[in-house]
Every structure is written in structure tokens, then in C-alpha cells.
Coordinates of C-alpha atoms and ligand atoms in Angstrom, one line a residue:
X1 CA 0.0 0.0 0.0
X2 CA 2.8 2.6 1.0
X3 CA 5.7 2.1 -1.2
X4 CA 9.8 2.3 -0.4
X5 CA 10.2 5.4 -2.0
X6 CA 10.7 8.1 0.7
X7 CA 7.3 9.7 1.6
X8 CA 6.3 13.3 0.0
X9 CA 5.1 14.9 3.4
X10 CA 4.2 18.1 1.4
X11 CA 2.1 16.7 -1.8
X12 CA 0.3 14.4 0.4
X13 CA -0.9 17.3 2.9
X14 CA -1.3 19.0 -0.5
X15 CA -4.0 16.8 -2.1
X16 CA -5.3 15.7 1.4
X17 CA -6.4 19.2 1.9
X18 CA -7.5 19.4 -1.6
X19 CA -9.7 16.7 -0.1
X20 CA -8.8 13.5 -2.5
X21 CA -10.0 10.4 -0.9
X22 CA -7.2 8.4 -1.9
X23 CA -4.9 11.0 -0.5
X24 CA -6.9 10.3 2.8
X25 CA -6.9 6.8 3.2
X26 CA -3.0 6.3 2.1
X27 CA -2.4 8.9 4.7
X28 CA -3.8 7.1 7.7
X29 CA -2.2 4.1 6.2
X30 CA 0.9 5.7 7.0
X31 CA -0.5 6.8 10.5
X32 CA -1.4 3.1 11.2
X33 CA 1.6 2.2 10.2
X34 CA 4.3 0.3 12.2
X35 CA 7.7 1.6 10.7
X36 CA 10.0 3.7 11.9
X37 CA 10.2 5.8 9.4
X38 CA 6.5 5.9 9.0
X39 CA 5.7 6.9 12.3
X40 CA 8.0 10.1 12.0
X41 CA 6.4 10.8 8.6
X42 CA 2.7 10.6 9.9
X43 CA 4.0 12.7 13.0
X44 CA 5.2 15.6 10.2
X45 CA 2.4 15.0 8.3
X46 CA 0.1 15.5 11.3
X47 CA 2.1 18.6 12.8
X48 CA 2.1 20.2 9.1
X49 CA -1.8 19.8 9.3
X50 CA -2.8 20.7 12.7
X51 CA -4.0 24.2 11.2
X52 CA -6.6 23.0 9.3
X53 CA -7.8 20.2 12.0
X54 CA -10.5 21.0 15.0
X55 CA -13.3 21.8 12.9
X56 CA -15.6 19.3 12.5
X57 CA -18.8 18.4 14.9
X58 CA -17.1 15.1 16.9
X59 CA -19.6 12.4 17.8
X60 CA -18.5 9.1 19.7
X61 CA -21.6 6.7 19.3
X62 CA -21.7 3.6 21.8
X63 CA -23.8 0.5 22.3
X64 CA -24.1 -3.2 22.5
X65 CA -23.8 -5.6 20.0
X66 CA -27.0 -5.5 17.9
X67 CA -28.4 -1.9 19.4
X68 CA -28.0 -0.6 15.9
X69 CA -24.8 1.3 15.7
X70 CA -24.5 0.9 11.9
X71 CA -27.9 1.0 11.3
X72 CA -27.7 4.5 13.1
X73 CA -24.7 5.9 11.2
X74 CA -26.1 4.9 8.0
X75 CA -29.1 6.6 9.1
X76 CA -27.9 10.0 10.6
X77 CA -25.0 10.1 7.5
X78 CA -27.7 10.2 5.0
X79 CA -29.6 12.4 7.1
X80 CA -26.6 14.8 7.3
X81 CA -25.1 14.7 4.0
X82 CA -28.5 15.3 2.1
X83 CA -28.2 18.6 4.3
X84 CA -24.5 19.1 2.7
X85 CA -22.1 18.2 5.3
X86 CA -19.2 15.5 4.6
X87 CA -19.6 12.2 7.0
X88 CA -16.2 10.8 8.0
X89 CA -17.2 7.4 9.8
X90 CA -14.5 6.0 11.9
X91 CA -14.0 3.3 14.7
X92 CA -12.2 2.3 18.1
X93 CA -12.6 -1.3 18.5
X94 CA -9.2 -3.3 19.8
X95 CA -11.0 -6.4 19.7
X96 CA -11.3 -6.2 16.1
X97 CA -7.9 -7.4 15.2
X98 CA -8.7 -11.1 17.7
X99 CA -12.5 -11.0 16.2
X100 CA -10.4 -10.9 12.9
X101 CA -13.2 -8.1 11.6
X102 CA -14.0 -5.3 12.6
X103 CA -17.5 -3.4 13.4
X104 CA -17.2 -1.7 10.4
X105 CA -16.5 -4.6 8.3
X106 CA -20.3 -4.8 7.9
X107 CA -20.6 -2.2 5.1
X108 CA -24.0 -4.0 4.4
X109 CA -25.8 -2.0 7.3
X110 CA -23.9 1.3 5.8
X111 CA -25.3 0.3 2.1
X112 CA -26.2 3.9 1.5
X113 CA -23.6 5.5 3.3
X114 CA -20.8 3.9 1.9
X115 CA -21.4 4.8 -1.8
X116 CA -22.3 8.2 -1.1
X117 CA -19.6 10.4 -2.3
X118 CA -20.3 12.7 1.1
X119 CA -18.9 9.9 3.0
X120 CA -15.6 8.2 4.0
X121 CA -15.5 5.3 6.0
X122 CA -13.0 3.6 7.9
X123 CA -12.7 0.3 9.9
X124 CA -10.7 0.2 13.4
X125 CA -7.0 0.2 13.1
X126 CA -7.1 -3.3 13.5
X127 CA -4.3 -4.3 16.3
X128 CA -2.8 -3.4 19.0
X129 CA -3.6 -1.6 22.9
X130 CA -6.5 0.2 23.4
X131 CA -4.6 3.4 23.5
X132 CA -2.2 2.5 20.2
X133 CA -5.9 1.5 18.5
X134 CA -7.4 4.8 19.9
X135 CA -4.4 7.4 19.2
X136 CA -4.3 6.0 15.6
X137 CA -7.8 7.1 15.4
X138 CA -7.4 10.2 17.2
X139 CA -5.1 11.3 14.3
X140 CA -7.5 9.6 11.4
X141 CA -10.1 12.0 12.8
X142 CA -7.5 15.1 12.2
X143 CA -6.3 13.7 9.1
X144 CA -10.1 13.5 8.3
X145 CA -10.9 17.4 9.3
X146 CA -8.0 18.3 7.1
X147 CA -9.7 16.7 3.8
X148 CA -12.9 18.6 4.7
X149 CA -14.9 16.2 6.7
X150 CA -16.8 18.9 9.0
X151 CA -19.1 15.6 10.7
X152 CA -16.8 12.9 12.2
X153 CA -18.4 9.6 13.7
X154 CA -16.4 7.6 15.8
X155 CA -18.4 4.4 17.0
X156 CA -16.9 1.8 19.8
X157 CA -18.2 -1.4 20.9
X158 CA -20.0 -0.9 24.6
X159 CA -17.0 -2.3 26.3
X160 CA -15.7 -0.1 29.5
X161 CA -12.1 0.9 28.6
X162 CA -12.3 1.9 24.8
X163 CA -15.9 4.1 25.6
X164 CA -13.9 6.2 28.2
X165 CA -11.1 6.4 25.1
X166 CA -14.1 7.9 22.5
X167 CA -15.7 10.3 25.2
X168 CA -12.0 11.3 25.5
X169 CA -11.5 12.3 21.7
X170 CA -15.1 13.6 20.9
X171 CA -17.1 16.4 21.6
X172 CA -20.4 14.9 22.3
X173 CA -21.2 11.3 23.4
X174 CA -23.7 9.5 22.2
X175 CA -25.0 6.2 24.1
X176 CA -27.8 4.2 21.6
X177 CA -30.0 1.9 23.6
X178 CA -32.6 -1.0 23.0
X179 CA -36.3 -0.5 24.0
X180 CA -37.0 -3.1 26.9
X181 CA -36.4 -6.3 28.8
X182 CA -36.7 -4.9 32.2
X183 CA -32.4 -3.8 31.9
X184 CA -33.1 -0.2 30.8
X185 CA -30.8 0.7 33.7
X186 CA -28.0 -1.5 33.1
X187 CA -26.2 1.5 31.4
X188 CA -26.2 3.3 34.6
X189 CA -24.6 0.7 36.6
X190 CA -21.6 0.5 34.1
X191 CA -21.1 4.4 34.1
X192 CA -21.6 4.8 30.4
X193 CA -24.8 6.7 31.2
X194 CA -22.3 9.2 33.1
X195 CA -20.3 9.8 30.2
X196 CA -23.4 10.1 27.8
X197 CA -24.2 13.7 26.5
X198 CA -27.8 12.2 24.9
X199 CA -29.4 8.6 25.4
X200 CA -31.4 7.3 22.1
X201 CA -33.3 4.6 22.2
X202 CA -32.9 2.8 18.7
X203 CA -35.8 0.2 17.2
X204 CA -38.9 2.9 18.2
X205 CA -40.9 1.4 15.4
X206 CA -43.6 -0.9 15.4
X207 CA -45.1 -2.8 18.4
X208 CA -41.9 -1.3 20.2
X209 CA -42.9 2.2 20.3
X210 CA -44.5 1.9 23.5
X211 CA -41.4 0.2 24.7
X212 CA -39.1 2.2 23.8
X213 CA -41.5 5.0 25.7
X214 CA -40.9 3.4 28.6
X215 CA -37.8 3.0 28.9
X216 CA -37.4 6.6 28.1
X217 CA -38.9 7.7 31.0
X218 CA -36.9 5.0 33.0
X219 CA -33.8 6.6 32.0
X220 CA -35.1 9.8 32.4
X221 CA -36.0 9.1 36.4
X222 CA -32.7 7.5 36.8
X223 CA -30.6 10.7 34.9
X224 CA -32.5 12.6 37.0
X225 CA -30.5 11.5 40.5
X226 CA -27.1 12.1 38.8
X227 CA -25.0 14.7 38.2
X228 CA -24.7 15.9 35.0
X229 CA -21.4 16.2 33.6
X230 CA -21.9 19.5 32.8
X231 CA -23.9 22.2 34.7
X232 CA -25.2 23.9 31.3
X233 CA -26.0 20.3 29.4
X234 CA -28.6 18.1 31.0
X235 CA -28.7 15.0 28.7
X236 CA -31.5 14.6 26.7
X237 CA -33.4 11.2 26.6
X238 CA -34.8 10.4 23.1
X239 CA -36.5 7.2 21.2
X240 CA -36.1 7.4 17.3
X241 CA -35.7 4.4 14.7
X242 CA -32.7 3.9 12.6
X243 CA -34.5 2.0 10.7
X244 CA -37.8 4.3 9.6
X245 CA -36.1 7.6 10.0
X246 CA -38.5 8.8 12.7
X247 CA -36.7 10.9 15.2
X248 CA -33.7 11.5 13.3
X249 CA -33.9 15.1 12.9
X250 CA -34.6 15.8 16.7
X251 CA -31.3 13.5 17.2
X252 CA -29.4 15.2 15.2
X253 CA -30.8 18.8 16.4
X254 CA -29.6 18.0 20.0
X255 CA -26.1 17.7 19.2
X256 CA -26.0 21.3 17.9
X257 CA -27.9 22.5 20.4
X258 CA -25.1 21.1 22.8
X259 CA -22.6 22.6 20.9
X260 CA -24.5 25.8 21.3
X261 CA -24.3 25.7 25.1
X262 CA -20.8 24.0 25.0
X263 CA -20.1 27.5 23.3
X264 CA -21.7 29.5 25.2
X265 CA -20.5 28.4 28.4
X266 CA -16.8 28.2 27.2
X267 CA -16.8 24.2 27.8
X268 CA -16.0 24.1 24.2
X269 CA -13.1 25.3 24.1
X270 CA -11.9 23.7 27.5
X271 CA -12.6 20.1 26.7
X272 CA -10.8 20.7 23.5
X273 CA -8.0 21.8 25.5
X274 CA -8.3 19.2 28.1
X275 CA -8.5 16.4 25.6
X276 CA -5.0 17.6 23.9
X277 CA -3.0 17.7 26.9
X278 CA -4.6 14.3 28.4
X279 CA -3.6 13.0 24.5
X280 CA -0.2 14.2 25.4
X281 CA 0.4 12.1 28.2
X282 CA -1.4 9.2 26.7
X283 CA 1.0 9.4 24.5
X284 CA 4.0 9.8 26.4
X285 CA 2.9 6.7 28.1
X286 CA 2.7 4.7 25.4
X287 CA 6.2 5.7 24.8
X288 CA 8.0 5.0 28.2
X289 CA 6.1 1.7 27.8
X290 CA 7.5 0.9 24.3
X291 CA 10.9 2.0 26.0
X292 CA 10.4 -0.7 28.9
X293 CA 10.0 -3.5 26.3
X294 CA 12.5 -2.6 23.6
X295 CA 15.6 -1.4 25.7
X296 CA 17.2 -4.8 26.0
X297 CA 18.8 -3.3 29.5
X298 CA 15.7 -2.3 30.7
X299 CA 14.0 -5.5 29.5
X300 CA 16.6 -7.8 31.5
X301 CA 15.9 -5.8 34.7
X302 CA 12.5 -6.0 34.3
X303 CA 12.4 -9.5 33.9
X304 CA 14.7 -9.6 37.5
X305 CA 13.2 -7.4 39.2
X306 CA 9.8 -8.9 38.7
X307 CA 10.5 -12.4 39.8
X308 CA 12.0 -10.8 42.8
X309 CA 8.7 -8.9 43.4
X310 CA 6.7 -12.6 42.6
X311 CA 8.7 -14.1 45.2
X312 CA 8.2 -11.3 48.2
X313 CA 11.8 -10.7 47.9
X314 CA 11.4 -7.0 47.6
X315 CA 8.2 -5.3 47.5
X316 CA 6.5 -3.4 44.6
X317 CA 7.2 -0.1 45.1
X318 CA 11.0 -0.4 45.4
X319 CA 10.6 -2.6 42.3
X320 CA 8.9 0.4 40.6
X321 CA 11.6 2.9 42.4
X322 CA 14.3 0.8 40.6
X323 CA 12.8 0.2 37.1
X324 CA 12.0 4.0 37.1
X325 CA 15.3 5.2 37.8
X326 CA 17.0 3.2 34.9
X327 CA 14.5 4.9 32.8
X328 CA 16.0 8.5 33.7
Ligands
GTP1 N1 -36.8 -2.5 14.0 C1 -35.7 -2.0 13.9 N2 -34.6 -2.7 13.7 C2 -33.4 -2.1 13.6 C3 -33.3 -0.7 13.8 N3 -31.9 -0.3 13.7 C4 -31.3 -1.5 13.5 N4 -32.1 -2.5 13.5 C5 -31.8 -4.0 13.2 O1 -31.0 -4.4 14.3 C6 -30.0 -5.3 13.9 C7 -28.6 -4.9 14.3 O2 -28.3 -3.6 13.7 P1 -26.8 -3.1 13.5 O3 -26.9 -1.7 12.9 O4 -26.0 -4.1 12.7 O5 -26.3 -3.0 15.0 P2 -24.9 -2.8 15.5 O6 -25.0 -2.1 16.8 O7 -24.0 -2.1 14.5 O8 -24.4 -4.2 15.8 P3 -22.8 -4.7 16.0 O9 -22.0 -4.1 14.8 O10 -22.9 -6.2 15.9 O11 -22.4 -4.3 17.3 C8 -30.2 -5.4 12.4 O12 -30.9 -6.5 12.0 C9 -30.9 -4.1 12.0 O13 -31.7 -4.2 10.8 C10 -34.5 0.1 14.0 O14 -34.5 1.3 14.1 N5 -35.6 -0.6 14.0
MG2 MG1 -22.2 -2.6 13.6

């Protein structure tokens, strides 16, 4: 995909911005990249960038398996680019590369979307750590706000860890739920309903409006008792169907109203902020961690030291003391 010929930073950023597609997807190719030399070309290419990043609406859409996650992004991409925006669809799932797919393998259930000409869609980077899988996408996103893209959609799988990573790289958080079953408030228990900026309860169609009414109101009592994350945004609780259309518009009218009180209130900007520097030591993490496994010095001590810390021989934190101060 990405030849040995040294990499032309500057015509890439050139017809990136100029918004080719194939420009787009052989640049995050080069983000996802393991080499070297690829890695410090992505960073340039990103740095070079930055300027025109930032500008797009950023959704993170979570739910389980079969909630209608690619039903939804089909749905609200249509929605969005018949009212001229540009859809970039993208994905943190770190499962995908043991599951051998990924969620956005199923193009089927994104029919429409992906062979709209509006739209660019892109599966998980398929290996590695959460935070590897989510920094890669982190930058796609950028990379993606560059060639014009002024709507990102990140969707994760409804697993703990790589939620918190998509709340931490988006502007609004969207959690989709299913009408029913007597476990409207499982969310809550897990947190993810603390993290949500808008529940939507997916499938209102049929003999499951009423359902799907109910459990509104359900989740509506129980957001009631917690603090909201933000004292100017009280999350809205809303039943539409992915699959009719119904409720799609009021969906989509919430997330600009929240970016109109984000705005106003200044939280805009700060989470913006907030979410660079916390990307900065996510990143810096990753790094000392790459160091502890590929320094063959440090590796060997590690390796010591932990047995020694297996076997009660010394305790943790001096292990930790010891390991950090080789790092220095
Ligand atoms: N009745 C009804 N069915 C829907 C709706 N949205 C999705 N479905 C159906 O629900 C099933 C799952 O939809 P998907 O969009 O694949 O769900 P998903 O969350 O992406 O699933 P995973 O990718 O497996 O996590 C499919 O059979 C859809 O046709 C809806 O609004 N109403
Ligand atoms: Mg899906």
C-alpha cells in the first residue's frame, strides 16, 4: 500500500487538503503504520496539518452488539449529507484485530452510506492496545478534518475501557440503547450513562414504540438522580428508529444544540484543550512503555526485578523505584 520510496510529506498534505480520498486513506495508512520511518512521517504529516484540523462536529456513538450502531450511522449520514455536510465514519474497537473483523467490516448495514460520495468510512486500526488502536484514530479524525470532513463519527463497541477512550477524543457522546427487557438501567450501573451527552433509544418502530416510551422515561428518572457532567447540558433522553427515519432530525438537532451551550459556556473550548494535553500524556505513556519493552537493558531488569517482586523478595514499590530510575 505505502511504497519504499521516501514519503512526499508536502504533496500528500497538499491533495489531502484538496480533499482527494485516496490522499486520505493512504495517509492514515501511514499513521497506522508500524515503521519507523512511517511513524515520524505521519507525526510531520500531522504537525504540518494541525491548522486546518478541529473543525468538525465530533460524535463518539456507543452500544451493544445488535443496538443498531451501523444501522444509526447509515441513518444519521444520509440524514446529514442530504443537508451538505461530509460524514467521515471511523472506529475504536481493539477487539477487532482477535475477532479478525472489525465493526465496520459490515458495510451491508452502511449500504447507502458507503457509496455516497459525502462519506468516508474507515474500519478500526485493526491491532494493538486500546490506547495504540485509539491514538491512531485520534489522528484519522484530524487527518479526516483536514480533507474537509466537517461531521466525524467515531463508533466503539460498549466495552468499558475503549468508551472512556471515544468520550475522551469527541465532543459529544452518544450512548444508543434498546427498548426493553426490564435492563433499561444496566447503562447506569456500568457508568456509560455518566459519560453520555444524549441517550437514544434505537428500534422505536412498530409494536416497540411503547417500549421504547418506557424506557425513556426509565432513563429519564434515573438521569434525573445524577450529576450531570456539565452544569449547562442536562442529557436529553430520546427514542427514534434507525430504521424508519423517525426521530432522526430531533437526534441530530440535540447535538447542535449542545454545541451551542458548550459554546456559550466556554466548555467548548476547554474540553478541546483538556482532551490535547490528556492526548499528550497518553501518549508519552505509550512511549515509556515501548521504551520498557524494547531497551534490552531495561527489558533484562525487568524481567529480575519482577521475579524478585513474585517471590516477596522486595516489595512493589521499590521494584517500581528501581525500574524508574533506569529509565532516567
Ligand atoms: N426494527 C428496527 N430494527 C433495527 C433498527 N436499527 C437497526 N435494526 C436492526 O438491528 C440489527 C442490528 O443492527 P446493526 O446496525 O447491525 O447493529 P450494531 O449495533 O451495528 O451491531 P454490531 O455491529 O454487531 O455491534 C439489524 O438486524 C438491524 O436491521 C431500527 O431502528 N428498528
Ligand atoms: Mg455494527
Amino acid at each position: 500500500m505505502i511504497s519504499n520510496k521516501p514519503i512526499d510529506i508536502t504533496v500528500l498534505a497538499q491533495d489531502l487538503r484538496a480533499g482527494h480520498r485516496a490522499a486520505l486513506a493512504r495517509a492514515i495508512t501511514l499513521i497506522e503504520s508500524r515503521r519507523a520511518d512511517h511513524q515520524a512521517a505521519a507525526r510531520d504529516l500531522v504537525q504540518a496539518l494541525l491548522p486546518d484540523t478541529g473543525k468538525a462536529i465530533r460524535v463518539g456513538i456507543t452500544g451493544s452488539p445488535g443496538v443498531g450502531k451501523s444501522t444509526t450511522i447509515d441513518a444519521l449520514g444520509m440524514f446529514l449529507i442530504e443537508r451538505a455536510h461530509k460524514v467521515a465514519v471511523l472506529a475504536v474497537d481493539p477487539s477487532s484485530a482477535r475477532t479478525g473483523g472489525s465493526i465496520l467490516g459490515d458495510k451491508t448495514r452502511m449500504a447507502r452510506l458507503s457509496g455516497s460520495d459525502g462519506a468516508f468510512i474507515r474500519p478500526s486500526p485493526a491491532s494493538g492496545t486500546l490506547g495504540g488502536v485509539a491514538a491512531k484514530t485520534r489522528e484519522a479524525m484530524l487527518l479526516c478534518e483536514a480533507a474537509g470532513f466537517d461531521v466525524v463519527l467515531v463508533e466503539t463497541v460498549g466495552i468499558g475501557q475503549s468508551e472512556t477512550a471515544v468520550c475522551d477524543m469527541t465532543d459529544f457522546f452518544l450512548a444508543l440503547m434498546l427498548p426493553g427487557a426490564g435492563d433499561e438501567l444496566q447503562g447506569i450501573k456500568k457508568g456509560l450513562v455518566e459519560l453520555a451527552d444524549m441517550i437514544a433509544i434505537n428500534k422505536a418502530d412498530g409494536d416497540n414504540i411503547k417500549r421504547a416510551n418506557l424506557a425513556a422515561a426509565e432513563y429519564r428518572g434515573a438521569l434525573h438522580i445524577l450529576t450531570p457532567r456539565s452544569e449547562h447540558w442536562h442529557p436529553p433522553v430520546l427514542t427514534y428508529s434507525a430504521l424508519t427515519g423517525t426521530g432522526m432530525e430531533a437526534l441530530w438537532q440535540n447535538i447542535l444544540d449542545h454545541r451551542t451551550a458548550m459554546n456559550a459556556s466556554g466548555e467548548f473550548a476547554a474540553r478541546r484543550r483538556e482532551q490535547q494535553v490528556k492526548w499528550m500524556w497518553s501518549m508519552l505513556e505509550q512511549r515509556m512503555m515501548a521504551r520498557l519493552r524494547s531497551d534490552p537493558a531495561i527489558r533484562a531488569k525487568v524481567k529480575k526485578t519482577e521475579a524478585e517482586v513474585a517471590d516477596g523478595r522486595i516489595t512493589p514499590a521499590v521494584a517500581a523505584a528501581e525500574i524508574a530510575e533506569m529509565l532516567r
